[in-house]
PDB file of C-alpha atoms and ligand atoms in Angstrom:
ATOM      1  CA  UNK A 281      20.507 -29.373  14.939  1.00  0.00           C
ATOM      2  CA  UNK A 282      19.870 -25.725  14.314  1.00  0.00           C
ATOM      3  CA  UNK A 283      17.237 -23.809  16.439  1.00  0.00           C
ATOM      4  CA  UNK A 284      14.398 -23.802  14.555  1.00  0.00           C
ATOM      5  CA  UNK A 285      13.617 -19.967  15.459  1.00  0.00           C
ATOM      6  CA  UNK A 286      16.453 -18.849  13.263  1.00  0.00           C
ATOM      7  CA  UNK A 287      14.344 -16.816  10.844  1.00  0.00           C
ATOM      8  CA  UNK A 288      15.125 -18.211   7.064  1.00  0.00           C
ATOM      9  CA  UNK A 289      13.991 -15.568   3.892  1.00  0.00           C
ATOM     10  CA  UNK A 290      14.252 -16.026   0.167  1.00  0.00           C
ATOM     11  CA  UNK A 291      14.016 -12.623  -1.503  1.00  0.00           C
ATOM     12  CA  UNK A 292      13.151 -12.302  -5.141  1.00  0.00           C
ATOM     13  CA  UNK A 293      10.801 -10.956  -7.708  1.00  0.00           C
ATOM     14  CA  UNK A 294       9.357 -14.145  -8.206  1.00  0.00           C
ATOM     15  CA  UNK A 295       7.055 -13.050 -11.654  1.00  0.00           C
ATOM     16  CA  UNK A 296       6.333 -15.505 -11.640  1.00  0.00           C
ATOM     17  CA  UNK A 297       7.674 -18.559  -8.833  1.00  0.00           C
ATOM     18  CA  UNK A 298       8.901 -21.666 -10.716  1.00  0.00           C
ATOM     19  CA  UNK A 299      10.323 -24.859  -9.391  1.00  0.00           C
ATOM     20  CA  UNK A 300      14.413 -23.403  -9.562  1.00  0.00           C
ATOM     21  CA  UNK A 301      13.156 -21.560  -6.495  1.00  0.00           C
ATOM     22  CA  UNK A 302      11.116 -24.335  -4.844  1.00  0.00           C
ATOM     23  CA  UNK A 303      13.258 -27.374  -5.623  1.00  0.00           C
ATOM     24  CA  UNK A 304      16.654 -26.538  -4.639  1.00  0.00           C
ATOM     25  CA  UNK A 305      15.393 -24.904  -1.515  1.00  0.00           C
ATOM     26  CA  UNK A 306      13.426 -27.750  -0.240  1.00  0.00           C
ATOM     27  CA  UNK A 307      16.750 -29.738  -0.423  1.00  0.00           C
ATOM     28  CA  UNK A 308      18.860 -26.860   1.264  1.00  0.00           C
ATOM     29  CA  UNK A 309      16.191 -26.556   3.788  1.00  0.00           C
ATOM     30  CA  UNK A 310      16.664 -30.437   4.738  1.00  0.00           C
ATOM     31  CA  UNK A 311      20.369 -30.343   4.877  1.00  0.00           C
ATOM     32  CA  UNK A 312      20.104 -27.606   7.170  1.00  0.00           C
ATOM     33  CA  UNK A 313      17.356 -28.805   9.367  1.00  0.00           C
ATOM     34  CA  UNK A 314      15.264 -25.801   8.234  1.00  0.00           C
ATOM     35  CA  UNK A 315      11.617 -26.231   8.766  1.00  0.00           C
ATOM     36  CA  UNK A 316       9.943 -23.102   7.652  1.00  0.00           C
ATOM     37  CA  UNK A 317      11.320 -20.113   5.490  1.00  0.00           C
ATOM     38  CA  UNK A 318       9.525 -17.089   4.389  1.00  0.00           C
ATOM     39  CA  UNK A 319       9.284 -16.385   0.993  1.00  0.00           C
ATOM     40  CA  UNK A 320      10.048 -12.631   0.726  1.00  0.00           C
ATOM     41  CA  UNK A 321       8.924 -10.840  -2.408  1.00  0.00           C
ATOM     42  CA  UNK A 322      10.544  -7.535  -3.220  1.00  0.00           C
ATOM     43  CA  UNK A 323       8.408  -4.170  -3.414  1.00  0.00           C
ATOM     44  CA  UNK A 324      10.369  -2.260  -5.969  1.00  0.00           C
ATOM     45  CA  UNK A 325      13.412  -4.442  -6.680  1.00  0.00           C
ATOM     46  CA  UNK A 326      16.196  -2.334  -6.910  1.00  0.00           C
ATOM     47  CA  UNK A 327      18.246  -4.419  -9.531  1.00  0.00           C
ATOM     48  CA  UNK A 328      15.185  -4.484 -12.198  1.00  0.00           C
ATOM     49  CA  UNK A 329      13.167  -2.958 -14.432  1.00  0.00           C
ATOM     50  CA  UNK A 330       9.450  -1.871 -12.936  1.00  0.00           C
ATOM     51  CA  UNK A 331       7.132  -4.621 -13.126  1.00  0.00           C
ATOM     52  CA  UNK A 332       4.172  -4.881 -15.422  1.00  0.00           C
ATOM     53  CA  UNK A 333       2.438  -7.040 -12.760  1.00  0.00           C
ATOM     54  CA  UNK A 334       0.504  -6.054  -9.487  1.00  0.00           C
ATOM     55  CA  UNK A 335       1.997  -7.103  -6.413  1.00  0.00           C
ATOM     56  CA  UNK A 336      -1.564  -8.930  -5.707  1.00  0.00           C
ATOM     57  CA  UNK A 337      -0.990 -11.478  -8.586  1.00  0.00           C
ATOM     58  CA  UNK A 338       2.247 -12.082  -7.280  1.00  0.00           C
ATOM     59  CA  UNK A 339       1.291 -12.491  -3.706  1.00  0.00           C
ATOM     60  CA  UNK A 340      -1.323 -14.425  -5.065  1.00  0.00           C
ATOM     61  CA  UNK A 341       0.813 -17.023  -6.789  1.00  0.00           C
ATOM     62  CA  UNK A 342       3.400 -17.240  -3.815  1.00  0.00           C
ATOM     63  CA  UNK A 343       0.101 -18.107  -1.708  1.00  0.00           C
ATOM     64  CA  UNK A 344      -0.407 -20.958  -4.048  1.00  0.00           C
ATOM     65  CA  UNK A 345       3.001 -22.323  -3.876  1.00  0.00           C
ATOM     66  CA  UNK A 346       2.943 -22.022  -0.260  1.00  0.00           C
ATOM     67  CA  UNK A 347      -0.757 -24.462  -0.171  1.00  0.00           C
ATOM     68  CA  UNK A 348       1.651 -27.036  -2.257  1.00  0.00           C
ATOM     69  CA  UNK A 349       4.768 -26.861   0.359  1.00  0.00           C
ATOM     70  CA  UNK A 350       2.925 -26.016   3.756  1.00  0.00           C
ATOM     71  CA  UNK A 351       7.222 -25.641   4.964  1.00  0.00           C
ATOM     72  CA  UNK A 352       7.073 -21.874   2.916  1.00  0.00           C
ATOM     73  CA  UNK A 353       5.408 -19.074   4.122  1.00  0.00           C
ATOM     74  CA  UNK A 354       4.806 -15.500   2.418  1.00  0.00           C
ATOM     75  CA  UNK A 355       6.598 -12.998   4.602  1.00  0.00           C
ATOM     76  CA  UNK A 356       4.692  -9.578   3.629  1.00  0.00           C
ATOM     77  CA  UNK A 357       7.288  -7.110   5.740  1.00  0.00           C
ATOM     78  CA  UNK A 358       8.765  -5.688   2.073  1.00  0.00           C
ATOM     79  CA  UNK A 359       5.353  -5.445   0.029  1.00  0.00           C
ATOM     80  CA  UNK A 360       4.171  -3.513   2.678  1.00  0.00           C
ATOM     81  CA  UNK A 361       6.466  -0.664   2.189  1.00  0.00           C
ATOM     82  CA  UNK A 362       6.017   1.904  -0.521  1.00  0.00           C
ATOM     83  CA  UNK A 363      10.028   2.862  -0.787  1.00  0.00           C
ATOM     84  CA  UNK A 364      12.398   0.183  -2.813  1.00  0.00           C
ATOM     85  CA  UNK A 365      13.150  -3.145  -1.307  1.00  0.00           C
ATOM     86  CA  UNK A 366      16.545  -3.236   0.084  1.00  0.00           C
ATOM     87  CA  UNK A 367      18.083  -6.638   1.943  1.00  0.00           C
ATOM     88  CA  UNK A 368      20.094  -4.571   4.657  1.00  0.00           C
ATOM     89  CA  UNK A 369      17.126  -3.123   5.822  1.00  0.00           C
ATOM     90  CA  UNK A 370      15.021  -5.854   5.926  1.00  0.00           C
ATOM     91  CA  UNK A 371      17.314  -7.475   8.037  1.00  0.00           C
ATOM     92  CA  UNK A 372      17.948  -4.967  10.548  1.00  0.00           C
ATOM     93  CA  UNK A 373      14.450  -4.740  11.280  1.00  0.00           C
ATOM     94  CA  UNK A 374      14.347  -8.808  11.833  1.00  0.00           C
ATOM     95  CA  UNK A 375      17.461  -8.007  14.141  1.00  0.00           C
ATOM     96  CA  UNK A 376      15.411  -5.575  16.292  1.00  0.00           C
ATOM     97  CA  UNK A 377      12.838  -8.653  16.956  1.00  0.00           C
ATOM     98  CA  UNK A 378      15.040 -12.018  16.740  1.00  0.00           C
ATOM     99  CA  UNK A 379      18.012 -13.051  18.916  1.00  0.00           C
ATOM    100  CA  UNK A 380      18.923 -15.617  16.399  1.00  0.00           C
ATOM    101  CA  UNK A 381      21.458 -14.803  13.571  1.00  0.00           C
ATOM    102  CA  UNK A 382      19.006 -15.120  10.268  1.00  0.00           C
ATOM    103  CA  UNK A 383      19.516 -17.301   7.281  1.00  0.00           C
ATOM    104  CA  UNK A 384      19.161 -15.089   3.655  1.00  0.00           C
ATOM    105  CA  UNK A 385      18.824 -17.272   0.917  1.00  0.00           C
ATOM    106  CA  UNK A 386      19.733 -16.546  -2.922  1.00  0.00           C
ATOM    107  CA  UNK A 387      20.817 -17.989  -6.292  1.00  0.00           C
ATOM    108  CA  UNK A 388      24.206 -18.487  -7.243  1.00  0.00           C
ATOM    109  CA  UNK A 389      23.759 -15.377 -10.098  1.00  0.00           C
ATOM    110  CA  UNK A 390      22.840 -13.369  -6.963  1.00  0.00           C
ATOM    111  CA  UNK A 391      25.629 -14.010  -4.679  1.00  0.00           C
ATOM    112  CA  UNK A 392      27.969 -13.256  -7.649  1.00  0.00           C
ATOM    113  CA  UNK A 393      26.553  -9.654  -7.783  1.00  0.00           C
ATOM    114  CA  UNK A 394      26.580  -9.320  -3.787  1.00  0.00           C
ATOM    115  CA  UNK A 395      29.136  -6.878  -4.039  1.00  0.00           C
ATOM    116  CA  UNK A 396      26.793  -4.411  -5.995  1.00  0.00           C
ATOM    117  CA  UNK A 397      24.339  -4.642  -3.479  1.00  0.00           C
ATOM    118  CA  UNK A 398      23.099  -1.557  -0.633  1.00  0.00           C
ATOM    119  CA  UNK A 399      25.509  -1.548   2.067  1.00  0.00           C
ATOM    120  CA  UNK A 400      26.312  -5.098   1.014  1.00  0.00           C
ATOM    121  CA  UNK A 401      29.050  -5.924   4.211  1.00  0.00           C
ATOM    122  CA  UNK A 402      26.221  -4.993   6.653  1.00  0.00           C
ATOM    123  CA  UNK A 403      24.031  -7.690   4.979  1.00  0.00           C
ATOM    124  CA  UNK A 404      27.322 -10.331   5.678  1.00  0.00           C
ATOM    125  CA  UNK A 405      27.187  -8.827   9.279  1.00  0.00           C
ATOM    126  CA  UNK A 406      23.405  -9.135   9.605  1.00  0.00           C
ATOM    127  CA  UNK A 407      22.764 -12.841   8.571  1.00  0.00           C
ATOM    128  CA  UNK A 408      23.924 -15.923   7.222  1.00  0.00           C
ATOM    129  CA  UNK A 409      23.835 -16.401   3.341  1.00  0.00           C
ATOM    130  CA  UNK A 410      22.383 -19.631   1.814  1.00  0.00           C
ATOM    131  CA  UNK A 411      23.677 -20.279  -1.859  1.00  0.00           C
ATOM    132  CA  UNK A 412      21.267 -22.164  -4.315  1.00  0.00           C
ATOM    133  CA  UNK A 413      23.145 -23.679  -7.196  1.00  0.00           C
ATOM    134  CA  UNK A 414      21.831 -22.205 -10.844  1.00  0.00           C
ATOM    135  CA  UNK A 415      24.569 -22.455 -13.331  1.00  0.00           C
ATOM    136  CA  UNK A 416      27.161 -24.843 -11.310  1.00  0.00           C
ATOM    137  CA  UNK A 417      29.773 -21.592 -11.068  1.00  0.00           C
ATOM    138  CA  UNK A 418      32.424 -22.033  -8.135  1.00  0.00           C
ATOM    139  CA  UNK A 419      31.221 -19.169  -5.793  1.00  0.00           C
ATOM    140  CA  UNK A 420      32.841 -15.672  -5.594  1.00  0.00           C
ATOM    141  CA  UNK A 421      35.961 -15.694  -2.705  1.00  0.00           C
ATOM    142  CA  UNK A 422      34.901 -12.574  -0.656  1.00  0.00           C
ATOM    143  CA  UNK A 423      37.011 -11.834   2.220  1.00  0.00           C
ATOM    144  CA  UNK A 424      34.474 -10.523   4.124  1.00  0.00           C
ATOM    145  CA  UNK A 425      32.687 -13.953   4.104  1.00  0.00           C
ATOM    146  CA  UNK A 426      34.023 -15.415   7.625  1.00  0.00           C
ATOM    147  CA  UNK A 427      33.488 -19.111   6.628  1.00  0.00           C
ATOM    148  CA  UNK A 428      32.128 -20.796   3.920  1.00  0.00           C
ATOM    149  CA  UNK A 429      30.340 -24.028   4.195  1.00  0.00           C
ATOM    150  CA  UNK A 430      29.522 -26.552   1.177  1.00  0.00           C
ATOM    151  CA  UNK A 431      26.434 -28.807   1.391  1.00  0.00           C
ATOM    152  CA  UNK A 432      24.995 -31.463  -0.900  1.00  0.00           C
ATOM    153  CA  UNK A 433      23.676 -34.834  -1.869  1.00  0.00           C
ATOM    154  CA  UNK A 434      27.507 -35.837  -1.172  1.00  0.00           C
ATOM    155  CA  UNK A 435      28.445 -34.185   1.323  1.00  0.00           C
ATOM    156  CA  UNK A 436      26.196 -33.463   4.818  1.00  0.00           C
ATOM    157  CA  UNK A 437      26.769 -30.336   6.812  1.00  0.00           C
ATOM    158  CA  UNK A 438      28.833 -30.690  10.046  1.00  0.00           C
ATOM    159  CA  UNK A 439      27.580 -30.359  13.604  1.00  0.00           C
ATOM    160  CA  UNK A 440      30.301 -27.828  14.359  1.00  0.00           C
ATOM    161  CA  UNK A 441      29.420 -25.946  11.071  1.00  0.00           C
ATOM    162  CA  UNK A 442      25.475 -26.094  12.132  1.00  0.00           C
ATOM    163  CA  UNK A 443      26.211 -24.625  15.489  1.00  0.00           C
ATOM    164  CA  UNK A 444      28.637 -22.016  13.875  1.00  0.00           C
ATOM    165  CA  UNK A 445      26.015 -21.308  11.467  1.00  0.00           C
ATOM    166  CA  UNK A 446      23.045 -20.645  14.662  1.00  0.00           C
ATOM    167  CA  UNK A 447      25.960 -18.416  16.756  1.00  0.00           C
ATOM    168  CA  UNK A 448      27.955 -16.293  13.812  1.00  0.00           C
ATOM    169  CA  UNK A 449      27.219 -14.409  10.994  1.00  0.00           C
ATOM    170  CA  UNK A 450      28.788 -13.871   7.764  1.00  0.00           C
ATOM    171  CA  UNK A 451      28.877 -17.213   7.136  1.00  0.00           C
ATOM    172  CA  UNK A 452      27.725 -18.409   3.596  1.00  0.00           C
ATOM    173  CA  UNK A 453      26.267 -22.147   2.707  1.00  0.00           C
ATOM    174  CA  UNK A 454      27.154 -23.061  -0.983  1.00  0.00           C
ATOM    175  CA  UNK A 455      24.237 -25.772  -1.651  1.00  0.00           C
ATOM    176  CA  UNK A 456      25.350 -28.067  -4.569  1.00  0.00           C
ATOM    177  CA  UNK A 457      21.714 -29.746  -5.359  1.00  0.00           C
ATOM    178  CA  UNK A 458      21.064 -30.369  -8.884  1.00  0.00           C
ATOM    179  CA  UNK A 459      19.693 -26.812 -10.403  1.00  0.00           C
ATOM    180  CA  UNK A 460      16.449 -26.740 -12.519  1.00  0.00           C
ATOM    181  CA  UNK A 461      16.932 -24.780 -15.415  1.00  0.00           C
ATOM    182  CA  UNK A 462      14.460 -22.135 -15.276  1.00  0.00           C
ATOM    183  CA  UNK A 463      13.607 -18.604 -14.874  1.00  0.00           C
ATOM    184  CA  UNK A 464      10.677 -16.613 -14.137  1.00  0.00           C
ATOM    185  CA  UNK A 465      11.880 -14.759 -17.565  1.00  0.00           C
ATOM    186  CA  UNK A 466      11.784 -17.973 -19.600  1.00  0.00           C
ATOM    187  CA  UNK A 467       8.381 -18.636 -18.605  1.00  0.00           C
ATOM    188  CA  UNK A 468       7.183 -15.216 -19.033  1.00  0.00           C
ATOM    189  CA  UNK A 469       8.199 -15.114 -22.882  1.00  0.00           C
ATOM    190  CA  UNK A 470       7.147 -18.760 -23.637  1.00  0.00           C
ATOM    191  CA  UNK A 471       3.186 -17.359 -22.358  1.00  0.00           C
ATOM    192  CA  UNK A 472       3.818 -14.401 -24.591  1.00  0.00           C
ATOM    193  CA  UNK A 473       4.772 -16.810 -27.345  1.00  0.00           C
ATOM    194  CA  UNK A 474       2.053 -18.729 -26.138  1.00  0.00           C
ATOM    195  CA  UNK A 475       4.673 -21.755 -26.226  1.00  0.00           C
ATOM    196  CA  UNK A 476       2.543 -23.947 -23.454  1.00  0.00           C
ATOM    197  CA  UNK A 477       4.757 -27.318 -24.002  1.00  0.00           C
ATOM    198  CA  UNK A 478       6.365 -27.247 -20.697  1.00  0.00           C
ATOM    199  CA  UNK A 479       4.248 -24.947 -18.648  1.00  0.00           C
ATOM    200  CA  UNK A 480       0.891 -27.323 -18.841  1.00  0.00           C
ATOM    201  CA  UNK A 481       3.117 -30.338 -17.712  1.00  0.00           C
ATOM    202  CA  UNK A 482       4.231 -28.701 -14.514  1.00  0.00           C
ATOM    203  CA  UNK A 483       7.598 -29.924 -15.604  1.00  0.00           C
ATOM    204  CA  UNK A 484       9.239 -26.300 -14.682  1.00  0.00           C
ATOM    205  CA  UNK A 485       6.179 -24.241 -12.430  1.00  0.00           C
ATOM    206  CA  UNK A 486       3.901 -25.873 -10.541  1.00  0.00           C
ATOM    207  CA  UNK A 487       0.620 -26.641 -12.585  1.00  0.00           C
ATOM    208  CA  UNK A 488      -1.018 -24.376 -10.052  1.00  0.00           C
ATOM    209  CA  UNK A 489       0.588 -21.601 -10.420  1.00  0.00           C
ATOM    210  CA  UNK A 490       0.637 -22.306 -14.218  1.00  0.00           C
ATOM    211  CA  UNK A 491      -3.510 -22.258 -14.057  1.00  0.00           C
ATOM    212  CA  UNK A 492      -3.778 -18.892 -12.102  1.00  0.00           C
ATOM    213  CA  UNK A 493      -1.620 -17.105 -14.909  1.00  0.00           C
ATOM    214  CA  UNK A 494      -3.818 -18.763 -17.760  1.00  0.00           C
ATOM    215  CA  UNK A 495      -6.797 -17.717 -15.530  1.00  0.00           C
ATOM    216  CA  UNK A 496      -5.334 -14.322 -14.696  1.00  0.00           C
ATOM    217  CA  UNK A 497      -4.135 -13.346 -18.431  1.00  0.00           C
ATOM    218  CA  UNK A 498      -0.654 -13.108 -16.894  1.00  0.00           C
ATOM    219  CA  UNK A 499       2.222 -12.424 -19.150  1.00  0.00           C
ATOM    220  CA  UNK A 500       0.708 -12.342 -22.677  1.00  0.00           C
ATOM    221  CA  UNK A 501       0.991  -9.914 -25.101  1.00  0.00           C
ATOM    222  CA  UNK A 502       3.899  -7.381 -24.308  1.00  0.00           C
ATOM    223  CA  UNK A 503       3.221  -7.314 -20.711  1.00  0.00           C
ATOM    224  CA  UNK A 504       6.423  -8.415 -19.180  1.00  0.00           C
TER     225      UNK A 504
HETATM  226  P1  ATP B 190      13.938 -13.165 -13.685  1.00  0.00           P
HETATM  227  O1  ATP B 190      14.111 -14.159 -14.791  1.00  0.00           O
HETATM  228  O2  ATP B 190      12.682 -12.336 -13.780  1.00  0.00           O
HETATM  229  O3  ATP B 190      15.188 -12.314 -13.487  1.00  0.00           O
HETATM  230  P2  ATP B 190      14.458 -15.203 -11.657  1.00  0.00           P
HETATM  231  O4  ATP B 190      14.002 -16.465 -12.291  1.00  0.00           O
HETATM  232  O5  ATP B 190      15.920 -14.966 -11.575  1.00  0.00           O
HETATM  233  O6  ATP B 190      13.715 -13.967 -12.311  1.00  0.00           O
HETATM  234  P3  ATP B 190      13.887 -14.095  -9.045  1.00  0.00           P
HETATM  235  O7  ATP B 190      12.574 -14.125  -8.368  1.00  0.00           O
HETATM  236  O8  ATP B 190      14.388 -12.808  -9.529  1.00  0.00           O
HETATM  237  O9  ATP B 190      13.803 -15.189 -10.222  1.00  0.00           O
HETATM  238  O10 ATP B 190      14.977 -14.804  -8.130  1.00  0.00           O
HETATM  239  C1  ATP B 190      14.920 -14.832  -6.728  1.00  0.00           C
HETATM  240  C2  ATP B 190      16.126 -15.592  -6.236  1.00  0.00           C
HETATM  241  O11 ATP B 190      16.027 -16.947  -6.659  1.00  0.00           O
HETATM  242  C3  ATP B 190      17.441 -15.057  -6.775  1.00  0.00           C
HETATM  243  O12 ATP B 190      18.402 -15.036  -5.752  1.00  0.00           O
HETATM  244  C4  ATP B 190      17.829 -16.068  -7.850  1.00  0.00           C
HETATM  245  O13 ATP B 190      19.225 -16.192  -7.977  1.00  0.00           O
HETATM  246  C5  ATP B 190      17.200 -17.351  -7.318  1.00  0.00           C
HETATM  247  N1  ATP B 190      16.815 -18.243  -8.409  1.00  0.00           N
HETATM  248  C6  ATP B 190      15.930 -17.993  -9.392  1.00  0.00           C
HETATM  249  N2  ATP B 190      15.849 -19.026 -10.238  1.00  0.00           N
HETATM  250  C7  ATP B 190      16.716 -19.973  -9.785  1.00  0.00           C
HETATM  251  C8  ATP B 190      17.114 -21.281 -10.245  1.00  0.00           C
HETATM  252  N3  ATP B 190      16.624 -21.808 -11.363  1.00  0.00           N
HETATM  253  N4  ATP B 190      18.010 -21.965  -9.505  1.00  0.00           N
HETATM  254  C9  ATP B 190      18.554 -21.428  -8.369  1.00  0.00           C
HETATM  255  N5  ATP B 190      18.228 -20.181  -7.893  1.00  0.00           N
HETATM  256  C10 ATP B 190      17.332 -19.476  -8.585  1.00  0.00           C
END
């Protein structure tokens, strides 16, 4: 098994969360004998646009999500600084407090653009990368990867890969769980189109989450 203290985030915007982050990760967290990860929202995400939304709303909704999977917490460290969010230096500042080598996870889409990311070969020598399927693309070949693993409903991690993967860094897990096809920009534009039909059925956000936005005004109008 993995030790449990090695620190697991998931960084994104999440404007709003949906169940393509949730869903996939749940399943990547059992294959990998994860039992709590840290939902990391970005300040000032250096790959988008500014966001029409307070950080409060969105800290709000990650709270809810968290209520519905008590596994997920909200890790605050990036919200609470005023520059841009950038990966590398989140995790050197979980370095200076954590022996263990931590997991980062991301989408598929995101791993593709790795390579456009801050000092993105200090990230590789920082942490491990877990991949969460999206579009079912074969993953980018980057030689400064130093293994990669694949995990899914076929095929169960190793013990030798699990204790390479709590020792080494640089490794990255390619998760192969079915994807849910969502995005927090497909939701955002159905609310300003005030298209409800599979918001209110909690078919791709959890109902929850759908009822604070409703509740909130989220999203409607030309907000996003
Ligand atoms: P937006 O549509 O606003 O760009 P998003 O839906 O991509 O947002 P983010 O919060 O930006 O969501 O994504 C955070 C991380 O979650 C990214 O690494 C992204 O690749 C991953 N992710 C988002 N949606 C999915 C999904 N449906 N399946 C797998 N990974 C996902």
């Amino acid at each position: 098994m993995t030790n449990p203290q090695n620190m697991t985030l998931f960084g994104g915007t999440f404007n709003p969360p949906h169940w393509g982050h949730i869903k996939p990760l749940k399943q990547a967290m059992q294959a990998l004998d994860i039992l709590k990860v840290g939902l990391l929202p970005c300040n000032i995400p250096p790959h988008k646009k500014a966001l029409k939304i307070s950080n409060q709303h969105r800290l709000a909704m990650l709270e809810i999500v968290c209520k519905l999977e008590p596994s997920l917490y909200v890790e605050h460290m990036e919200l609470e600084k005023s520059e841009m969010s950038f990966t590398v230096n989140t995790l050197q500042k979980l370095k200076k407090n954590n022996q263990q080598t931590p997991y980062f996870v991301m989408g598929t889409d995101s791993f593709q653009s790795l390579e456009t990311w801050h000092r993105w070969q200090e990230i590789l020598q920082l942490c491990n990368i877990i991949v969460l399927n999206r579009n079912n693309q074969p993953l980018k070949r980057l030689p400064e990867v130093t293994q990669y693993i694949s995990c899914g409903p076929h095929h169960a991690v190793s013990l030798t890969d699990k204790q390479a993967l709590s020792t080494k860094s640089g490794i990255v897990v390619s998760c192969h769980f079915p994807s849910v096809a969502v995005s927090s920009t497909l939701i955002r534009e159905k609310i300003e189109k005030k298209d409800y039909r599979q918001l209110e059925t909690g078919e791709i956000l959890p109902l929850e989450v759908f009822r604070y936005i409703k509740q909130h005004q989220l999203y409607e109008q030309n907000q996003s």
